[in-house]
Amino acid sequence: MKIAVLGAHGQIAMLLHPILKSNGHDVIGLIRNPDHSDEVERAGARPAICDLEAQDDISDAVGKVDAVIFAAGAGPGSGAVRKWSVDRDGAIKLIDAAKKNGISRYVMISAMKVEEPRGNEVFQVYQKAKSEADKALRESGLDWTIIRPGRLADNLPTGRITLGSDLESGEIPRADVAAVVAEVLEIPESAGHQWDLISGDTLIEAAIRQAL
Ligand SMILES: NC(=O)c1ccc[n+]([C@@H]2O[C@H](COP(=O)([O-])OP(=O)(O)OC[C@H]3O[C@@H](n4cnc5c(N)ncnc54)[C@H](OP(=O)(O)O)[C@@H]3O)[C@@H](O)[C@H]2O)c1
């Protein structure tokens, strides 16, 4: 498949490109900063420029691909304005681009418990933004899968997870999130599903098949 990854220089995305490549896919890594091109290319994706906040229509940048992955995010240092412009509106722009370009498959990296606002004001805006983006995707008519990880960690992957519709809070290495995102693309029946994701005991493919 030809796959476009939005937020391609992000930490999860950089772990995802080599997996997608080794699964035989052609990966387009959409980045906003051209200085990140070499790193993204070394990770296995073909870099292309797309700043989600600079234009309303990103369909030209996304191009004619078979699947899109939303791995972007305004990030921990950002304020409320960018939670809306990246985490919600950026994800919705990708829905619009997918529809315009005839791309049916969309995998979203969301977050656990975004319908249960907690934390400070900016974090609550982030949760609302993610929640609204996920809702827009569920209602889009596309073949969507929404992966909602718990707290992201940078330790080594275990390859073992818990996947479910309403899990207790937990943690998961970014590398395992990347592996789950890659795996759902290999399992078309995962379309139409939204799952919480934390570390666990079950191998990734088996956990997805059990959840189906
Ligand atoms: N932190 C947690 O515990 C947690 C838990 C669950 C889910 N999540 C979600 O998981 C997502 C991915 O995590 P991560 O650690 O891989 O994130 P990350 O490293 O912060 O990566 C986000 C990427 O989005 C890109 N981006 C920001 N604004 C953009 C724009 N206007 N146009 C295009 N790209 C833009 C950034 O580009 P630059 O490289 O140019 O800055 C960055 O590469 C997070 O954003 C969050 O929504 C986080």
mmCIF file of C-alpha atoms and ligand atoms in Angstrom:
data_model
loop_
_atom_site.group_PDB
_atom_site.id
_atom_site.type_symbol
_atom_site.label_atom_id
_atom_site.label_comp_id
_atom_site.label_asym_id
_atom_site.label_seq_id
_atom_site.Cartn_x
_atom_site.Cartn_y
_atom_site.Cartn_z
ATOM 1 C CA MET A 1 0.000 0.000 0.000
ATOM 2 C CA LYS A 2 0.947 3.614 -0.394
ATOM 3 C CA ILE A 3 0.504 5.227 3.026
ATOM 4 C CA ALA A 4 0.709 8.905 4.049
ATOM 5 C CA VAL A 5 1.728 9.628 7.653
ATOM 6 C CA LEU A 6 0.821 13.082 9.008
ATOM 7 C CA GLY A 7 3.201 14.333 11.684
ATOM 8 C CA ALA A 8 5.896 12.131 10.200
ATOM 9 C CA HIS A 9 8.708 13.496 12.351
ATOM 10 C CA GLY A 10 6.827 12.764 15.575
ATOM 11 C CA GLN A 11 8.198 10.224 18.008
ATOM 12 C CA ILE A 12 5.634 7.504 17.254
ATOM 13 C CA ALA A 13 5.769 8.205 13.516
ATOM 14 C CA MET A 14 9.555 7.832 13.412
ATOM 15 C CA LEU A 15 9.164 4.362 14.965
ATOM 16 C CA LEU A 16 6.326 3.529 12.588
ATOM 17 C CA HIS A 17 8.067 4.247 9.250
ATOM 18 C CA PRO A 18 10.547 1.331 9.435
ATOM 19 C CA ILE A 19 7.759 -1.110 10.367
ATOM 20 C CA LEU A 20 5.558 0.030 7.486
ATOM 21 C CA LYS A 21 8.512 -0.177 5.129
ATOM 22 C CA SER A 22 9.444 -3.678 6.271
ATOM 23 C CA ASN A 23 5.791 -4.685 5.746
ATOM 24 C CA GLY A 24 6.308 -3.744 2.095
ATOM 25 C CA HIS A 25 4.556 -0.385 2.023
ATOM 26 C CA ASP A 26 5.515 2.835 0.296
ATOM 27 C CA VAL A 27 5.447 5.491 3.034
ATOM 28 C CA ILE A 28 5.018 9.220 2.428
ATOM 29 C CA GLY A 29 6.141 11.138 5.509
ATOM 30 C CA LEU A 30 4.358 14.495 5.715
ATOM 31 C CA ILE A 31 6.345 17.028 7.739
ATOM 32 C CA ARG A 32 6.063 20.757 8.292
ATOM 33 C CA ASN A 33 9.784 21.460 8.650
ATOM 34 C CA PRO A 34 11.966 20.665 5.611
ATOM 35 C CA ASP A 35 14.977 20.328 7.935
ATOM 36 C CA HIS A 36 13.459 17.027 9.112
ATOM 37 C CA SER A 37 13.553 15.491 5.607
ATOM 38 C CA ASP A 38 16.816 13.548 5.974
ATOM 39 C CA GLU A 39 15.845 12.002 9.305
ATOM 40 C CA VAL A 40 12.420 10.959 8.005
ATOM 41 C CA GLU A 41 14.004 9.488 4.882
ATOM 42 C CA ARG A 42 16.512 7.516 6.969
ATOM 43 C CA ALA A 43 13.577 6.116 8.970
ATOM 44 C CA GLY A 44 12.071 4.716 5.768
ATOM 45 C CA ALA A 45 9.548 7.314 4.555
ATOM 46 C CA ARG A 46 9.647 9.602 1.541
ATOM 47 C CA PRO A 47 9.398 13.126 2.966
ATOM 48 C CA ALA A 48 6.898 15.676 1.664
ATOM 49 C CA ILE A 49 5.853 19.015 3.114
ATOM 50 C CA CYS A 50 2.477 19.558 4.772
ATOM 51 C CA ASP A 51 1.848 22.130 7.482
ATOM 52 C CA LEU A 52 -1.602 21.334 8.857
ATOM 53 C CA GLU A 53 -2.058 24.858 10.169
ATOM 54 C CA ALA A 54 -0.935 26.727 7.059
ATOM 55 C CA GLN A 55 -3.777 25.762 4.715
ATOM 56 C CA ASP A 56 -7.377 24.591 4.837
ATOM 57 C CA ASP A 57 -7.104 22.079 2.007
ATOM 58 C CA ILE A 58 -4.229 19.604 2.396
ATOM 59 C CA SER A 59 -5.399 17.205 -0.316
ATOM 60 C CA ASP A 60 -2.588 18.064 -2.736
ATOM 61 C CA ALA A 61 0.043 17.334 -0.103
ATOM 62 C CA VAL A 62 -1.645 14.082 0.937
ATOM 63 C CA GLY A 63 -1.897 12.923 -2.676
ATOM 64 C CA LYS A 64 -3.305 9.678 -4.032
ATOM 65 C CA VAL A 65 -2.522 7.091 -1.395
ATOM 66 C CA ASP A 66 -4.315 3.987 -0.105
ATOM 67 C CA ALA A 67 -4.326 4.896 3.590
ATOM 68 C CA VAL A 68 -3.592 7.830 5.876
ATOM 69 C CA ILE A 69 -2.343 7.880 9.468
ATOM 70 C CA PHE A 70 -2.807 10.856 11.779
ATOM 71 C CA ALA A 71 0.269 10.878 14.048
ATOM 72 C CA ALA A 72 0.495 14.656 14.473
ATOM 73 C CA GLY A 73 -0.107 16.634 17.613
ATOM 74 C CA ALA A 74 0.491 20.146 18.888
ATOM 75 C CA GLY A 75 2.675 18.656 21.615
ATOM 76 C CA PRO A 76 3.082 19.175 25.351
ATOM 77 C CA GLY A 77 4.494 22.721 25.189
ATOM 78 C CA SER A 78 1.594 24.134 23.165
ATOM 79 C CA GLY A 79 -1.403 26.202 24.265
ATOM 80 C CA ALA A 80 -5.132 25.818 23.712
ATOM 81 C CA VAL A 81 -5.139 27.507 20.285
ATOM 82 C CA ARG A 82 -2.873 24.859 18.789
ATOM 83 C CA LYS A 83 -4.813 22.017 20.413
ATOM 84 C CA TRP A 84 -7.733 23.131 18.261
ATOM 85 C CA SER A 85 -5.689 23.907 15.125
ATOM 86 C CA VAL A 86 -3.629 20.686 15.100
ATOM 87 C CA ASP A 87 -5.258 18.024 17.281
ATOM 88 C CA ARG A 88 -8.814 18.715 16.112
ATOM 89 C CA ASP A 89 -8.741 20.751 12.903
ATOM 90 C CA GLY A 90 -5.621 19.065 11.510
ATOM 91 C CA ALA A 91 -7.212 15.644 11.935
ATOM 92 C CA ILE A 92 -10.435 16.906 10.309
ATOM 93 C CA LYS A 93 -8.479 18.403 7.395
ATOM 94 C CA LEU A 94 -7.035 14.947 6.854
ATOM 95 C CA ILE A 95 -10.572 13.472 6.818
ATOM 96 C CA ASP A 96 -11.558 16.047 4.186
ATOM 97 C CA ALA A 97 -8.419 15.335 2.129
ATOM 98 C CA ALA A 98 -9.043 11.585 2.300
ATOM 99 C CA LYS A 99 -12.609 12.034 1.053
ATOM 100 C CA LYS A 100 -11.543 14.413 -1.722
ATOM 101 C CA ASN A 101 -8.785 12.054 -2.885
ATOM 102 C CA GLY A 102 -10.878 8.884 -2.672
ATOM 103 C CA ILE A 103 -8.832 7.403 0.186
ATOM 104 C CA SER A 104 -11.005 5.199 2.386
ATOM 105 C CA ARG A 105 -8.597 3.973 5.088
ATOM 106 C CA TYR A 106 -7.751 6.299 8.008
ATOM 107 C CA VAL A 107 -5.936 5.306 11.209
ATOM 108 C CA MET A 108 -6.015 7.831 14.035
ATOM 109 C CA ILE A 109 -3.609 8.004 16.972
ATOM 110 C CA SER A 110 -5.841 9.434 19.669
ATOM 111 C CA ALA A 111 -5.633 9.169 23.454
ATOM 112 C CA MET A 112 -7.413 7.312 26.252
ATOM 113 C CA LYS A 113 -10.259 8.871 28.208
ATOM 114 C CA VAL A 114 -10.636 12.038 26.134
ATOM 115 C CA GLU A 115 -14.349 12.048 26.939
ATOM 116 C CA GLU A 116 -13.512 12.367 30.660
ATOM 117 C CA PRO A 117 -11.864 15.814 30.903
ATOM 118 C CA ARG A 118 -9.296 16.128 33.694
ATOM 119 C CA GLY A 119 -6.147 18.089 34.455
ATOM 120 C CA ASN A 120 -5.484 21.757 33.760
ATOM 121 C CA GLU A 121 -7.388 23.981 31.347
ATOM 122 C CA VAL A 122 -5.083 23.403 28.378
ATOM 123 C CA PHE A 123 -5.133 19.639 28.895
ATOM 124 C CA GLN A 124 -8.912 19.708 28.969
ATOM 125 C CA VAL A 125 -8.926 21.581 25.643
ATOM 126 C CA TYR A 126 -6.558 18.926 24.253
ATOM 127 C CA GLN A 127 -8.945 16.169 25.376
ATOM 128 C CA LYS A 128 -11.951 17.957 23.876
ATOM 129 C CA ALA A 129 -10.057 18.543 20.613
ATOM 130 C CA LYS A 130 -9.116 14.852 20.358
ATOM 131 C CA SER A 131 -12.648 13.800 21.266
ATOM 132 C CA GLU A 132 -14.180 16.015 18.564
ATOM 133 C CA ALA A 133 -11.680 14.816 15.952
ATOM 134 C CA ASP A 134 -12.435 11.177 16.806
ATOM 135 C CA LYS A 135 -16.179 11.843 16.563
ATOM 136 C CA ALA A 136 -15.733 13.481 13.157
ATOM 137 C CA LEU A 137 -13.776 10.447 11.993
ATOM 138 C CA ARG A 138 -16.343 7.963 13.350
ATOM 139 C CA GLU A 139 -19.039 9.862 11.440
ATOM 140 C CA SER A 140 -16.956 10.330 8.281
ATOM 141 C CA GLY A 141 -18.020 7.218 6.385
ATOM 142 C CA LEU A 142 -14.341 6.305 5.945
ATOM 143 C CA ASP A 143 -12.820 2.954 6.972
ATOM 144 C CA TRP A 144 -11.440 4.306 10.221
ATOM 145 C CA THR A 145 -9.611 2.759 13.142
ATOM 146 C CA ILE A 146 -9.006 4.848 16.259
ATOM 147 C CA ILE A 147 -6.189 3.780 18.583
ATOM 148 C CA ARG A 148 -6.298 5.430 22.010
ATOM 149 C CA PRO A 149 -3.049 4.836 23.907
ATOM 150 C CA GLY A 150 -2.561 5.480 27.596
ATOM 151 C CA ARG A 151 0.472 7.428 28.869
ATOM 152 C CA LEU A 152 3.252 7.228 26.302
ATOM 153 C CA ALA A 153 6.631 5.942 27.451
ATOM 154 C CA ASP A 154 9.989 5.701 25.729
ATOM 155 C CA ASN A 155 11.116 2.330 27.034
ATOM 156 C CA LEU A 156 11.767 -0.604 24.733
ATOM 157 C CA PRO A 157 8.765 -2.294 23.098
ATOM 158 C CA THR A 158 7.455 -5.510 24.651
ATOM 159 C CA GLY A 159 5.230 -6.491 21.717
ATOM 160 C CA ARG A 160 2.566 -7.354 24.282
ATOM 161 C CA ILE A 161 -0.513 -5.234 24.837
ATOM 162 C CA THR A 162 -3.999 -4.916 26.232
ATOM 163 C CA LEU A 163 -6.559 -3.590 23.768
ATOM 164 C CA GLY A 164 -10.150 -2.891 24.737
ATOM 165 C CA SER A 165 -13.043 -0.510 24.602
ATOM 166 C CA ASP A 166 -12.840 0.978 28.112
ATOM 167 C CA LEU A 167 -9.572 0.173 29.876
ATOM 168 C CA GLU A 168 -8.233 1.446 33.192
ATOM 169 C CA SER A 169 -5.396 3.980 32.821
ATOM 170 C CA GLY A 170 -1.972 2.619 32.012
ATOM 171 C CA GLU A 171 1.190 3.180 30.067
ATOM 172 C CA ILE A 172 2.611 1.935 26.775
ATOM 173 C CA PRO A 173 5.917 2.402 24.951
ATOM 174 C CA ARG A 174 5.644 4.534 21.807
ATOM 175 C CA ALA A 175 7.274 1.688 19.873
ATOM 176 C CA ASP A 176 4.385 -0.629 20.779
ATOM 177 C CA VAL A 177 1.877 2.016 19.670
ATOM 178 C CA ALA A 178 3.702 2.200 16.331
ATOM 179 C CA ALA A 179 3.551 -1.593 16.008
ATOM 180 C CA VAL A 180 -0.200 -1.616 16.744
ATOM 181 C CA VAL A 181 -0.874 1.106 14.165
ATOM 182 C CA ALA A 182 1.117 -0.862 11.575
ATOM 183 C CA GLU A 183 -0.722 -4.077 12.448
ATOM 184 C CA VAL A 184 -4.234 -2.629 12.136
ATOM 185 C CA LEU A 185 -3.350 -1.657 8.574
ATOM 186 C CA GLU A 186 -2.697 -5.346 7.882
ATOM 187 C CA ILE A 187 -6.120 -6.275 9.300
ATOM 188 C CA PRO A 188 -8.856 -4.563 7.233
ATOM 189 C CA GLU A 189 -11.553 -5.882 9.624
ATOM 190 C CA SER A 190 -10.168 -3.434 12.214
ATOM 191 C CA ALA A 191 -12.017 -0.687 10.318
ATOM 192 C CA GLY A 192 -14.919 0.694 12.336
ATOM 193 C CA HIS A 193 -13.231 0.013 15.685
ATOM 194 C CA GLN A 194 -11.962 2.305 18.427
ATOM 195 C CA TRP A 195 -9.717 0.768 21.081
ATOM 196 C CA ASP A 196 -7.922 1.888 24.221
ATOM 197 C CA LEU A 197 -4.337 0.609 24.306
ATOM 198 C CA ILE A 198 -1.934 -0.064 27.165
ATOM 199 C CA SER A 199 0.875 -2.545 27.772
ATOM 200 C CA GLY A 200 -0.307 -6.056 28.565
ATOM 201 C CA ASP A 201 0.281 -9.759 28.107
ATOM 202 C CA THR A 202 -1.082 -10.486 24.649
ATOM 203 C CA LEU A 203 0.886 -10.394 21.401
ATOM 204 C CA ILE A 204 -0.233 -7.527 19.166
ATOM 205 C CA GLU A 205 -1.854 -9.424 16.299
ATOM 206 C CA ALA A 206 -3.618 -11.788 18.717
ATOM 207 C CA ALA A 207 -4.875 -8.857 20.800
ATOM 208 C CA ILE A 208 -6.369 -7.183 17.727
ATOM 209 C CA ARG A 209 -8.019 -10.404 16.585
ATOM 210 C CA GLN A 210 -9.413 -11.008 20.086
ATOM 211 C CA ALA A 211 -10.805 -7.458 20.189
ATOM 212 C CA LEU A 212 -12.598 -7.892 16.852
HETATM 213 N N1 LIG B 1 1.932 12.100 25.589
HETATM 214 C C1 LIG B 1 1.106 11.138 25.907
HETATM 215 O O1 LIG B 1 1.198 10.513 26.992
HETATM 216 C C2 LIG B 1 0.025 10.741 24.919
HETATM 217 C C3 LIG B 1 -0.843 9.756 25.299
HETATM 218 C C4 LIG B 1 -1.769 9.303 24.378
HETATM 219 C C5 LIG B 1 -1.821 9.860 23.102
HETATM 220 N N2 LIG B 1 -0.993 10.848 22.751
HETATM 221 C C6 LIG B 1 -1.104 11.368 21.360
HETATM 222 O O2 LIG B 1 -0.145 10.744 20.521
HETATM 223 C C7 LIG B 1 0.302 11.709 19.558
HETATM 224 C C8 LIG B 1 1.622 11.282 18.976
HETATM 225 O O3 LIG B 1 2.581 11.205 20.018
HETATM 226 P P1 LIG B 1 4.116 11.554 19.751
HETATM 227 O O4 LIG B 1 4.817 11.428 21.048
HETATM 228 O O5 LIG B 1 4.589 10.779 18.552
HETATM 229 O O6 LIG B 1 3.975 13.094 19.344
HETATM 230 P P2 LIG B 1 5.088 14.155 18.914
HETATM 231 O O7 LIG B 1 6.456 13.554 19.018
HETATM 232 O O8 LIG B 1 4.810 15.413 19.666
HETATM 233 O O9 LIG B 1 4.804 14.362 17.370
HETATM 234 C C9 LIG B 1 3.806 15.171 16.882
HETATM 235 C C10 LIG B 1 4.201 15.615 15.480
HETATM 236 O O10 LIG B 1 3.181 16.475 14.994
HETATM 237 C C11 LIG B 1 3.812 17.433 14.179
HETATM 238 N N3 LIG B 1 3.052 18.665 13.999
HETATM 239 C C12 LIG B 1 2.755 19.621 14.913
HETATM 240 N N4 LIG B 1 2.132 20.648 14.323
HETATM 241 C C13 LIG B 1 2.036 20.346 13.006
HETATM 242 C C14 LIG B 1 1.513 21.021 11.877
HETATM 243 N N5 LIG B 1 0.976 22.239 11.975
HETATM 244 N N6 LIG B 1 1.602 20.426 10.673
HETATM 245 C C15 LIG B 1 2.157 19.195 10.537
HETATM 246 N N7 LIG B 1 2.697 18.503 11.570
HETATM 247 C C16 LIG B 1 2.631 19.081 12.790
HETATM 248 C C17 LIG B 1 5.099 17.757 14.906
HETATM 249 O O11 LIG B 1 5.993 18.346 13.981
HETATM 250 P P3 LIG B 1 7.423 18.964 14.403
HETATM 251 O O12 LIG B 1 8.312 17.752 14.509
HETATM 252 O O13 LIG B 1 7.749 19.858 13.278
HETATM 253 O O14 LIG B 1 7.193 19.651 15.722
HETATM 254 C C18 LIG B 1 5.519 16.401 15.435
HETATM 255 O O15 LIG B 1 6.433 15.776 14.564
HETATM 256 C C19 LIG B 1 0.329 12.990 20.397
HETATM 257 O O16 LIG B 1 0.335 14.134 19.627
HETATM 258 C C20 LIG B 1 -0.921 12.852 21.244
HETATM 259 O O17 LIG B 1 -2.017 13.423 20.593
HETATM 260 C C21 LIG B 1 -0.058 11.300 23.633
#
